[in-house]
Amino acid sequence: MKRVLSGIQPSGQLTLGNYIGAMQNFVKLQETEECFFMAVDLHAITVPQEPAALREQTESVTSLFIAAGIDPAKSSTFVQSHVRAHAELGWLFTTLAYMGELERMTQFKDKSAGKESIGAGLFVYPSLMAADILLYNADLVPVGDDQKQHLELTRDLAHRFNSRFGDFFKVPEPYIPKVGARIMSLDDASKKMSKSNPNPGSFIALLDSPDVIRKKLSRATTDSGREVKYDPANKPEVSNLMTILSHCGGLSLDAIEAQYDGQGYGAFKKDLAEAVVSVIEPLQARYNEIRSTGEIHDILKQGAERASEVADETLAKTKELMGFLAPKR
């Protein structure tokens, strides 16, 4: 079995894009691989967070993991800050990273644009992301297109450590599905669907009510003309909606084109909304059950214990190779 590691920030509401681009893949991977999935709360605080909201979102995100089908008996689900080795190895890798590498990170440029003051954590957090992955010597890392740059830095840091201190870390590979890796905004298909978008109509939140979902999809931007055709270059808006229907309705893109040939966008968008609702309604029912019983806390405790076993062993060996004096036991 290969080892898989991935995480999602507990800031804002998780979206249909998170579900299709990440969580559906988590559920598939746990059947064949050893998986570790986490809420990356240490990443979330690279920008200011309201404490009560951070706690609520951390519990909500991890509960949605389980509601989406991640099985605690098959995968370790945990909170990043509950495994202390993440922060410690993150610091060690910060000392290996170069300023130029961190300055080139596109997400840093985007999030710091137009701001007078920028927290140092936002600048160095790719080093923490590298530590997250390498703590578990992960073989595969499910990432969207926007995270490939961070994974490349992780690969570079693994090579750098191995060349300086001895061959220890595996160099991870990205796991990027061919279709659906990046679900785009409902109002602008040139931008990723994001929970941080100030326009709530641009995304489907996993906790949106069915009526809200139907309304948002009925208003989703479409291209000129009325042909339902998968052509991301010339028809990016409808191609994005087709990708969503493909994942939620279990249809191939060719089948979608054939089914709506000559029908225009009206029938297509109505069926799309029902397909999305059919996926989200049972997810929400399971989510509400998890939150009402409080079972998520036991799941997170068990997940952190399993993750810590692996992470602490990796951290100890890393420090030994770097020359740290081990404490007397």
Coordinates of C-alpha atoms in Angstrom, one line a residue:
M1 CA 0.0 0.0 0.0
K2 CA 1.2 3.5 -0.8
R3 CA 0.8 6.2 1.8
V4 CA -1.4 9.2 1.0
L5 CA -1.5 12.6 2.9
S6 CA -3.8 15.5 2.3
G7 CA -5.5 18.3 4.2
I8 CA -8.0 21.2 3.9
Q9 CA -7.9 24.5 5.7
P10 CA -10.7 25.0 8.3
S11 CA -11.4 28.6 7.1
G12 CA -14.8 29.4 5.6
Q13 CA -17.3 26.8 4.3
L14 CA -16.3 23.8 2.3
T15 CA -17.6 23.8 -1.2
L16 CA -18.7 21.5 -3.9
G17 CA -15.3 22.2 -5.4
N18 CA -13.6 20.8 -2.3
Y19 CA -15.9 17.7 -2.4
I20 CA -15.3 16.9 -6.1
G21 CA -11.7 18.0 -6.3
A22 CA -10.5 16.5 -3.0
M23 CA -12.9 14.6 -0.8
Q24 CA -14.3 12.2 -3.5
N25 CA -10.7 11.3 -4.2
F26 CA -10.0 10.7 -0.5
V27 CA -12.9 8.2 -0.3
K28 CA -11.6 6.3 -3.4
L29 CA -8.0 6.3 -2.2
Q30 CA -8.7 4.8 1.3
E31 CA -9.8 1.6 -0.4
T32 CA -6.4 0.8 -1.7
E33 CA -3.9 3.0 0.2
E34 CA -2.9 4.0 3.7
C35 CA -4.4 7.4 4.1
F36 CA -4.0 10.4 6.5
F37 CA -6.4 13.3 6.1
M38 CA -6.3 16.4 8.3
A39 CA -7.8 19.8 8.9
V40 CA -4.8 22.1 8.6
D41 CA -5.5 24.6 11.3
L42 CA -1.9 25.7 11.5
H43 CA -2.1 26.8 7.9
A44 CA -5.4 28.6 8.5
I45 CA -3.8 31.0 11.0
T46 CA -1.4 32.4 8.4
V47 CA -4.2 35.0 8.0
P48 CA -6.2 36.3 11.0
Q49 CA -8.9 34.0 12.3
E50 CA -11.6 34.6 14.9
P51 CA -10.9 32.0 17.6
A52 CA -14.5 30.8 18.0
A53 CA -15.0 30.5 14.3
L54 CA -11.7 28.6 13.9
R55 CA -12.9 26.0 16.5
E56 CA -16.3 25.7 14.8
Q57 CA -14.9 25.3 11.3
T58 CA -12.3 22.8 12.4
E59 CA -15.0 20.6 13.8
S60 CA -17.2 21.2 10.8
V61 CA -14.5 20.4 8.2
T62 CA -13.5 17.1 9.9
S63 CA -17.2 16.1 10.3
L64 CA -17.7 16.8 6.6
F65 CA -14.8 14.5 5.9
I66 CA -16.5 11.6 7.7
A67 CA -19.9 12.5 6.2
A68 CA -18.4 12.4 2.7
G69 CA -17.4 8.8 3.2
I70 CA -14.0 8.8 4.9
D71 CA -14.0 5.8 7.1
P72 CA -12.1 6.1 10.5
A73 CA -11.5 2.4 10.4
K74 CA -9.6 2.8 7.1
S75 CA -8.1 6.3 7.3
S76 CA -6.6 8.5 10.0
T77 CA -8.6 11.7 10.2
F78 CA -7.1 14.3 12.6
V79 CA -6.4 18.0 13.3
Q80 CA -2.9 19.2 12.3
S81 CA -2.2 21.0 15.6
H82 CA -3.1 17.8 17.5
V83 CA 0.1 16.2 16.1
R84 CA 2.9 18.4 17.5
A85 CA 5.6 17.0 15.1
H86 CA 4.0 19.2 12.3
A87 CA 5.1 22.4 13.8
E88 CA 8.5 21.2 14.8
L89 CA 9.4 19.7 11.4
G90 CA 7.9 22.8 9.8
W91 CA 10.5 24.9 11.6
L92 CA 13.3 22.5 10.5
F93 CA 12.3 22.8 6.9
T94 CA 12.0 26.5 7.1
T95 CA 15.8 26.5 7.8
L96 CA 16.3 24.5 4.6
A97 CA 14.1 26.6 2.3
Y98 CA 15.5 29.6 0.4
M99 CA 14.0 33.1 0.4
G100 CA 13.8 33.1 -3.4
E101 CA 11.8 29.9 -3.4
L102 CA 9.3 31.2 -1.0
E103 CA 9.0 34.6 -2.8
R104 CA 8.1 32.8 -6.0
M105 CA 5.0 31.0 -4.5
T106 CA 2.0 32.2 -6.5
Q107 CA -0.4 31.9 -3.5
F108 CA 1.9 34.2 -1.4
K109 CA 1.8 36.7 -4.2
D110 CA -2.0 36.5 -4.5
K111 CA -2.8 36.7 -0.8
S112 CA -0.3 39.5 -0.1
A113 CA -1.2 41.7 -3.1
G114 CA -2.3 45.1 -2.1
K115 CA -1.6 44.6 1.6
E116 CA 0.6 47.0 3.6
S117 CA 1.7 44.4 6.1
I118 CA 2.0 40.7 5.6
G119 CA 2.5 38.1 8.4
A120 CA 5.7 36.1 8.2
G121 CA 3.6 32.9 8.6
L122 CA 2.1 33.5 5.2
F123 CA 5.5 33.7 3.7
V124 CA 7.0 30.6 5.2
Y125 CA 4.0 28.3 5.4
P126 CA 5.0 26.3 2.2
S127 CA 7.8 24.9 4.5
L128 CA 5.2 23.7 6.9
M129 CA 3.2 22.2 4.0
A130 CA 6.4 20.3 3.0
A131 CA 6.8 19.1 6.6
D132 CA 3.2 17.9 6.6
I133 CA 3.8 15.7 3.7
L134 CA 7.3 14.4 4.5
L135 CA 6.4 13.6 8.1
Y136 CA 4.5 10.6 6.8
N137 CA 6.9 9.9 3.9
A138 CA 3.8 10.1 1.7
D139 CA 4.0 8.5 -1.8
L140 CA 1.0 10.4 -3.2
V141 CA -0.4 13.8 -2.4
P142 CA -3.9 14.6 -3.8
V143 CA -3.6 18.2 -5.0
G144 CA -5.4 20.7 -7.2
D145 CA -3.6 22.5 -10.0
D146 CA -3.1 25.5 -7.7
Q147 CA -1.1 23.4 -5.2
K148 CA 1.4 21.8 -7.6
Q149 CA 3.9 24.6 -7.0
H150 CA 3.9 23.8 -3.3
L151 CA 4.4 20.1 -4.0
E152 CA 7.4 21.0 -6.2
L153 CA 8.9 22.8 -3.3
T154 CA 8.3 19.8 -1.1
R155 CA 10.1 17.6 -3.6
D156 CA 13.0 20.1 -3.8
L157 CA 13.3 20.2 0.0
A158 CA 13.2 16.4 0.2
H159 CA 16.1 16.2 -2.3
R160 CA 18.0 18.9 -0.4
F161 CA 17.7 17.1 2.9
N162 CA 18.6 13.8 1.4
S163 CA 21.7 15.2 -0.3
R164 CA 22.9 17.0 2.9
F165 CA 22.1 14.5 5.6
G166 CA 21.5 11.1 4.0
D167 CA 18.8 9.5 1.9
F168 CA 15.8 9.4 4.2
F169 CA 12.7 11.1 2.7
K170 CA 10.6 9.8 -0.1
V171 CA 10.1 12.3 -2.9
P172 CA 6.2 12.4 -3.2
E173 CA 4.2 12.4 -6.4
P174 CA 1.1 14.5 -7.1
Y175 CA -2.3 12.7 -7.5
I176 CA -4.3 14.8 -9.9
P177 CA -7.5 13.4 -11.5
K178 CA -7.8 14.2 -15.2
V179 CA -11.3 15.6 -14.8
G180 CA -12.7 17.5 -11.9
A181 CA -9.4 18.3 -10.2
R182 CA -10.4 22.0 -10.3
I183 CA -14.0 23.0 -10.1
M184 CA -14.4 26.6 -11.2
S185 CA -16.6 29.5 -9.9
L186 CA -20.2 29.6 -11.0
D187 CA -20.0 33.3 -12.0
D188 CA -16.5 33.2 -13.6
A189 CA -15.0 30.0 -14.9
S190 CA -11.6 31.6 -15.1
K191 CA -11.4 31.4 -11.3
K192 CA -11.4 28.4 -9.0
M193 CA -14.6 27.8 -6.9
S194 CA -13.5 29.2 -3.6
K195 CA -15.0 29.5 -0.1
S196 CA -13.3 32.8 0.3
N197 CA -15.0 34.4 -2.7
P198 CA -17.1 37.4 -1.4
N199 CA -20.0 36.5 -3.8
P200 CA -21.9 33.5 -2.2
G201 CA -23.5 32.9 -5.6
S202 CA -20.1 31.9 -7.0
F203 CA -19.9 28.6 -5.0
I204 CA -22.0 25.8 -3.7
A205 CA -21.4 25.3 0.0
L206 CA -21.7 21.7 1.2
L207 CA -24.1 22.9 3.9
D208 CA -26.3 25.0 1.5
S209 CA -30.0 24.0 1.6
P210 CA -31.4 22.3 -1.5
D211 CA -33.4 25.3 -2.5
V212 CA -30.3 27.5 -2.3
I213 CA -28.4 25.1 -4.4
R214 CA -31.1 25.1 -7.0
K215 CA -31.2 28.9 -7.1
K216 CA -27.4 29.2 -7.4
L217 CA -27.2 26.8 -10.3
S218 CA -30.1 28.3 -12.1
R219 CA -28.2 31.6 -12.0
A220 CA -24.8 30.1 -12.9
T221 CA -23.1 31.9 -15.8
T222 CA -23.3 30.1 -19.1
D223 CA -21.6 30.8 -22.4
S224 CA -23.2 32.4 -25.4
G225 CA -25.2 30.1 -27.6
R226 CA -27.2 27.1 -26.2
E227 CA -25.1 24.1 -27.1
V228 CA -24.1 21.8 -24.2
K229 CA -20.6 20.9 -25.3
Y230 CA -17.4 20.2 -23.4
D231 CA -14.9 22.7 -24.8
P232 CA -13.0 24.4 -21.9
A233 CA -11.2 26.7 -24.3
N234 CA -14.2 28.1 -26.1
K235 CA -17.1 27.2 -23.7
P236 CA -15.5 27.4 -20.2
E237 CA -18.7 28.1 -18.3
V238 CA -20.8 25.2 -19.5
S239 CA -17.7 22.9 -19.5
N240 CA -17.4 23.6 -15.8
L241 CA -21.1 22.8 -15.2
M242 CA -20.7 19.6 -17.2
T243 CA -17.8 18.5 -15.1
I244 CA -19.9 19.0 -12.0
L245 CA -22.7 16.9 -13.5
S246 CA -20.3 14.2 -14.5
H247 CA -19.1 13.8 -10.9
C248 CA -22.5 14.2 -9.2
G249 CA -24.6 12.4 -11.8
G250 CA -22.2 9.6 -12.7
L251 CA -22.3 10.5 -16.4
S252 CA -19.5 10.7 -18.9
L253 CA -18.9 14.0 -20.6
D254 CA -19.9 12.4 -24.0
A255 CA -23.1 11.1 -22.5
I256 CA -24.0 14.5 -21.2
E257 CA -23.4 16.0 -24.6
A258 CA -25.6 13.4 -26.2
Q259 CA -28.4 13.7 -23.6
Y260 CA -28.8 17.5 -24.0
D261 CA -28.2 17.7 -27.7
G262 CA -30.5 20.4 -29.0
Q263 CA -32.1 21.0 -25.6
G264 CA -30.3 24.2 -24.6
Y265 CA -29.2 25.2 -21.1
G266 CA -32.5 25.2 -19.3
A267 CA -33.1 21.4 -19.0
F268 CA -29.4 20.8 -18.5
K269 CA -29.2 23.2 -15.5
K270 CA -32.4 21.9 -13.9
D271 CA -31.0 18.3 -14.1
L272 CA -27.6 19.5 -12.8
A273 CA -29.2 21.0 -9.8
E274 CA -31.1 17.8 -8.9
A275 CA -27.9 15.7 -9.4
V276 CA -26.0 18.0 -7.0
V277 CA -28.9 18.0 -4.4
S278 CA -29.0 14.1 -4.6
V279 CA -25.4 14.0 -3.6
I280 CA -25.5 16.7 -0.9
E281 CA -28.7 15.8 0.9
P282 CA -27.4 12.5 2.3
L283 CA -24.1 14.0 3.1
Q284 CA -25.8 16.7 5.1
A285 CA -27.9 14.1 7.0
R286 CA -24.8 12.2 8.0
Y287 CA -23.1 15.5 8.9
N288 CA -25.9 16.5 11.2
E289 CA -25.8 13.1 12.9
I290 CA -22.0 13.4 13.5
R291 CA -22.4 16.9 15.0
S292 CA -25.3 15.9 17.2
T293 CA -23.6 12.8 18.7
G294 CA -20.2 14.4 19.2
E295 CA -18.5 11.3 17.8
I296 CA -16.1 13.4 15.8
H297 CA -14.0 14.1 18.9
D298 CA -13.3 10.4 19.4
I299 CA -12.5 10.0 15.7
L300 CA -10.1 12.9 15.9
K301 CA -8.4 11.6 19.0
Q302 CA -7.8 8.1 17.5
G303 CA -6.7 9.7 14.2
A304 CA -4.1 11.9 16.0
E305 CA -2.8 9.0 18.0
R306 CA -2.2 7.0 14.8
A307 CA -0.7 10.0 13.0
S308 CA 1.6 10.8 15.9
E309 CA 3.0 7.3 16.0
V310 CA 4.2 7.8 12.4
A311 CA 5.1 11.5 12.7
D312 CA 7.1 11.2 15.9
E313 CA 9.2 8.5 14.5
T314 CA 10.0 10.5 11.4
L315 CA 10.8 13.6 13.4
A316 CA 13.2 11.7 15.7
K317 CA 15.1 10.3 12.8
T318 CA 15.2 13.7 11.0
K319 CA 16.7 15.3 14.1
E320 CA 19.2 12.5 14.6
L321 CA 20.4 12.9 11.0
M322 CA 20.6 16.7 11.4
G323 CA 22.8 16.4 14.5
F324 CA 20.4 17.2 17.3
L325 CA 21.3 15.8 20.7
A326 CA 18.6 13.3 21.7
P327 CA 17.1 13.7 25.2
K328 CA 18.0 11.1 27.8
R329 CA 15.1 8.7 28.3

